[in-house]
mmCIF file of C-alpha atoms in Angstrom:
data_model
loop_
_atom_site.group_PDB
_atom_site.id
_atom_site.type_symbol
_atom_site.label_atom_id
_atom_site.label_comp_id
_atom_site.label_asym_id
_atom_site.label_seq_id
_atom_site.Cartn_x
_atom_site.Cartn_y
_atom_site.Cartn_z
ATOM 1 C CA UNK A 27 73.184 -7.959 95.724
ATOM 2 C CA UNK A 28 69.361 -7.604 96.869
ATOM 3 C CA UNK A 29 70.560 -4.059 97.703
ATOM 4 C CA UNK A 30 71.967 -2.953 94.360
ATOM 5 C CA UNK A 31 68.778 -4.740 92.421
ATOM 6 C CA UNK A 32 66.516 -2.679 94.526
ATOM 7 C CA UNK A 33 68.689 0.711 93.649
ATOM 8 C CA UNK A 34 68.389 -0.392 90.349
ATOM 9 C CA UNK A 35 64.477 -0.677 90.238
ATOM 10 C CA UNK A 36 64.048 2.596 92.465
ATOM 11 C CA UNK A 37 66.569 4.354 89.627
ATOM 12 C CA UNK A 38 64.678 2.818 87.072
ATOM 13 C CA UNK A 39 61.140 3.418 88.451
ATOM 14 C CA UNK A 40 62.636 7.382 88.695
ATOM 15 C CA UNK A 41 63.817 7.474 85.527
ATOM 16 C CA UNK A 42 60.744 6.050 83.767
ATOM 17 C CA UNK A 43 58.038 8.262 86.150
ATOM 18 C CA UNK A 44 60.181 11.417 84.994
ATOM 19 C CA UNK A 45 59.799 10.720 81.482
ATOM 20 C CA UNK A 46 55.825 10.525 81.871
ATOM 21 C CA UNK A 47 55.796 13.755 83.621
ATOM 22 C CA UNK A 48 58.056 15.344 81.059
ATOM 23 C CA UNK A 49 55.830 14.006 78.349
ATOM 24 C CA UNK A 50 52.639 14.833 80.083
ATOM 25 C CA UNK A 51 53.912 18.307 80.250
ATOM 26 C CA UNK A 52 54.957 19.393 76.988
ATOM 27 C CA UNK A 53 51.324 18.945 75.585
ATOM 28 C CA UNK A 54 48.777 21.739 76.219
ATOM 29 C CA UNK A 55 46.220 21.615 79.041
ATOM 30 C CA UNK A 56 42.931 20.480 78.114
ATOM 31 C CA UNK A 57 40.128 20.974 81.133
ATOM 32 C CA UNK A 58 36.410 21.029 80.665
ATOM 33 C CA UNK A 59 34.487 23.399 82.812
ATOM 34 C CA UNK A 60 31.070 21.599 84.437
ATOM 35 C CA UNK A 61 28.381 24.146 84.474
ATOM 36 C CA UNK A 62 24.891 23.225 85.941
ATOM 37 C CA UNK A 63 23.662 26.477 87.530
ATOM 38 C CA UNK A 64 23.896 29.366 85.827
ATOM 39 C CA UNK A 65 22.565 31.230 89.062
ATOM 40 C CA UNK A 66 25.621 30.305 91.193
ATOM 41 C CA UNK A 67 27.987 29.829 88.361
ATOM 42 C CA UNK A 68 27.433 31.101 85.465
ATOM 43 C CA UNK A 69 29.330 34.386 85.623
ATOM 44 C CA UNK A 70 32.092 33.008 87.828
ATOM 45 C CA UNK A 71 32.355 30.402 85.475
ATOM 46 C CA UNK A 72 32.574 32.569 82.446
ATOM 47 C CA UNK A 73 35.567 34.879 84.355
ATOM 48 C CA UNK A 74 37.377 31.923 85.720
ATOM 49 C CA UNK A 75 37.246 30.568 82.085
ATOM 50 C CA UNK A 76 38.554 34.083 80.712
ATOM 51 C CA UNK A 77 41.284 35.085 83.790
ATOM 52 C CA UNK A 78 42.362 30.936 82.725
ATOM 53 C CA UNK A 79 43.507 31.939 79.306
ATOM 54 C CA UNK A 80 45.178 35.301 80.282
ATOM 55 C CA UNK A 81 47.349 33.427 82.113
ATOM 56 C CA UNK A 82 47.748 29.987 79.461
ATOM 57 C CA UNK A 83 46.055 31.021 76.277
ATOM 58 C CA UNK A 84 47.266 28.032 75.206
ATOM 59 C CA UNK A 85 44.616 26.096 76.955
ATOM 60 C CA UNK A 86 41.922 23.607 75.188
ATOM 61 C CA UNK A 87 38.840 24.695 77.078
ATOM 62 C CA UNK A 88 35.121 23.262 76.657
ATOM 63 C CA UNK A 89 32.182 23.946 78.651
ATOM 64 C CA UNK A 90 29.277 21.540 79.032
ATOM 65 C CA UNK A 91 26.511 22.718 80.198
ATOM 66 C CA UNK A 92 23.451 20.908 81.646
ATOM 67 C CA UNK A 93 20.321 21.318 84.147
ATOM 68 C CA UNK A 94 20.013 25.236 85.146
ATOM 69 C CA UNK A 95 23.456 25.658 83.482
ATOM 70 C CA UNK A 96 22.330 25.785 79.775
ATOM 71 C CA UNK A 97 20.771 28.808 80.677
ATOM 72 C CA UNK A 98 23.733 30.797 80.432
ATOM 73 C CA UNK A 99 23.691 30.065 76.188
ATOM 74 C CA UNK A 100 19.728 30.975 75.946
ATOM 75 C CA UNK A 101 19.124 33.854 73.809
ATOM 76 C CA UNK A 102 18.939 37.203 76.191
ATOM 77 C CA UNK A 103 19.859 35.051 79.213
ATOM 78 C CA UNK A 104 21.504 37.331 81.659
ATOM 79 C CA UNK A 105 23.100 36.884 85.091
ATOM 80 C CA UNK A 106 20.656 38.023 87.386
ATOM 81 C CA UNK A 107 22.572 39.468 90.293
ATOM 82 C CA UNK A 108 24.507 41.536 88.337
ATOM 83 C CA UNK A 109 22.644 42.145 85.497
ATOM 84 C CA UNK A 110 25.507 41.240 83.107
ATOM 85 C CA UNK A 111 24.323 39.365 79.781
ATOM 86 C CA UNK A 112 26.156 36.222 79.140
ATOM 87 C CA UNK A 113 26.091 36.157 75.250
ATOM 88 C CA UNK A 114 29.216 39.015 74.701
ATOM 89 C CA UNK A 115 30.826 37.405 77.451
ATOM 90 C CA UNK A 116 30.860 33.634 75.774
ATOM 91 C CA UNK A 117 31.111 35.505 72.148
ATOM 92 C CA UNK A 118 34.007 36.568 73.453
ATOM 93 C CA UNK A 119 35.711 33.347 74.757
ATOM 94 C CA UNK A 120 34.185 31.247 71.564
ATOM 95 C CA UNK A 121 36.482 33.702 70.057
ATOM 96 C CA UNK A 122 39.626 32.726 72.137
ATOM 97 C CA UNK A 123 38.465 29.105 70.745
ATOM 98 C CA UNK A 124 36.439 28.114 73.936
ATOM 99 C CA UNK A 125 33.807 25.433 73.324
ATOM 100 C CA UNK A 126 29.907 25.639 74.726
ATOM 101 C CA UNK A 127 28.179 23.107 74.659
ATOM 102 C CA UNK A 128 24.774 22.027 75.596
ATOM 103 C CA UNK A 129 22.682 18.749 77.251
ATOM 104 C CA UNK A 130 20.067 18.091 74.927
ATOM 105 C CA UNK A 131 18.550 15.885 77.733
ATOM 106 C CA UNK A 132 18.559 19.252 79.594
ATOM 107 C CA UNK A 133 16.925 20.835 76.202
ATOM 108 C CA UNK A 134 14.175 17.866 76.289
ATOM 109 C CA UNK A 135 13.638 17.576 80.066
ATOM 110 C CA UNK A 136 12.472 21.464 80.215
ATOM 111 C CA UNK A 137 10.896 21.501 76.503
ATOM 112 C CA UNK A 138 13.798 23.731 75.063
ATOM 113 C CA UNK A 139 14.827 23.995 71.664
ATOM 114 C CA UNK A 140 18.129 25.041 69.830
ATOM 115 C CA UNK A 141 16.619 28.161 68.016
ATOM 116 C CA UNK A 142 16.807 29.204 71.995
ATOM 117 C CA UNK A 143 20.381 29.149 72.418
ATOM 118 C CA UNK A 144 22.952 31.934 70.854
ATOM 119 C CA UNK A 145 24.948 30.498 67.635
ATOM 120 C CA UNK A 146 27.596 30.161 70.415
ATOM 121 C CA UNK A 147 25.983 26.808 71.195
ATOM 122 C CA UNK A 148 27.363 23.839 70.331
ATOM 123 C CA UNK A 149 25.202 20.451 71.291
ATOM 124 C CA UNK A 150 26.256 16.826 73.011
ATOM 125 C CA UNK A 151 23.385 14.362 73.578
ATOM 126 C CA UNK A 152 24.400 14.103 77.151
ATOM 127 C CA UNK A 153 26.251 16.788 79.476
ATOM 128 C CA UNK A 154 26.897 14.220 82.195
ATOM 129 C CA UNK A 155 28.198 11.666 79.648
ATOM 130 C CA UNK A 156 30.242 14.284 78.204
ATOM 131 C CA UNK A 157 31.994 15.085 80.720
ATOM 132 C CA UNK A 158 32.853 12.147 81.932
ATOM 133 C CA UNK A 159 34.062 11.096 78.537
ATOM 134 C CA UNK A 160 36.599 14.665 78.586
ATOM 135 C CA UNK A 161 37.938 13.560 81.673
ATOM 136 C CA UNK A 162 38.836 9.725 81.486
ATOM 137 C CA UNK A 163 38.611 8.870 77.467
ATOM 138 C CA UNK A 164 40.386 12.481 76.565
ATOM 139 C CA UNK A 165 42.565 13.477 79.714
ATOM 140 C CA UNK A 166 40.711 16.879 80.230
ATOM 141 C CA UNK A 167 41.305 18.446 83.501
ATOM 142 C CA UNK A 168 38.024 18.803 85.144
ATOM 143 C CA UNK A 169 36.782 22.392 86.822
ATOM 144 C CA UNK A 170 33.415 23.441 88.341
ATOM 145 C CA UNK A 171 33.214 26.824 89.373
#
């Protein structure tokens, strides 16, 4: 008897896990890309974002940015290895219906204001708070590239 009751739970255990997987799965991903250093990230980041939604355009996607990272949505701002400006490249995913946004901490701590940012730029009072908030209050996927 103690051996069909624990069949039963193991079955039932199976059965209920499987149906939480399937029902996680049919929703779209939602992931929130961490950027804090637009030196050693920023255009990684930005082709990691766009090489994500060739593959699952369906994808919710927002980037916070904070510290060094808000760089990457100043006016001008360009990578500096490469010389490659990050505005057409985040025009391009805000078109795909990626979200930027930007620490205003960050924007206070280093005496920046919004008229510095592209229109791209979205703003959150905290980038750290934000992101925490994607992952465990909205069940975003977290990525830093």
């Amino acid at each position: 008897m103690k051996k069909l009751l624990s069949i039963i739970a193991v079955l039932t255990f199976s059965l209920g896990f499987g149906s939480l997987v399937s029902a996680q799965s049919t929703g779209n991903t939602k992931v929130v890309y961490h950027i804090d250093d637009a030196e050693s990230q920023g255009l990684k980041g930005l082709r990691n974002i766009r090489n994500h939604l060739d593959v699952a355009p369906q994808t919710t996607i927002i980037v916070v940015t904070h510290a060094n990272g808000v760089d990457i949505m100043m006016e001008g701002a360009k990578d500096k290895k490469n010389n490659v400006e990050y505005a057409p490249l985040v025009g391009a995913l805000k078109s795909r219906g990626v979200k930027f946004e930007v620490c205003e901490i960050t924007l206070k701590n280093r005496n920046l204001k919004k008229d510095q940012f592209t229109l791209d730029a979205d703003f959150t009072p905290s980038g750290v708070v934000r992101v925490a908030d994607l992952q465990y209050k909205d069940g975003f996927a977290y990525i830093k590239p």
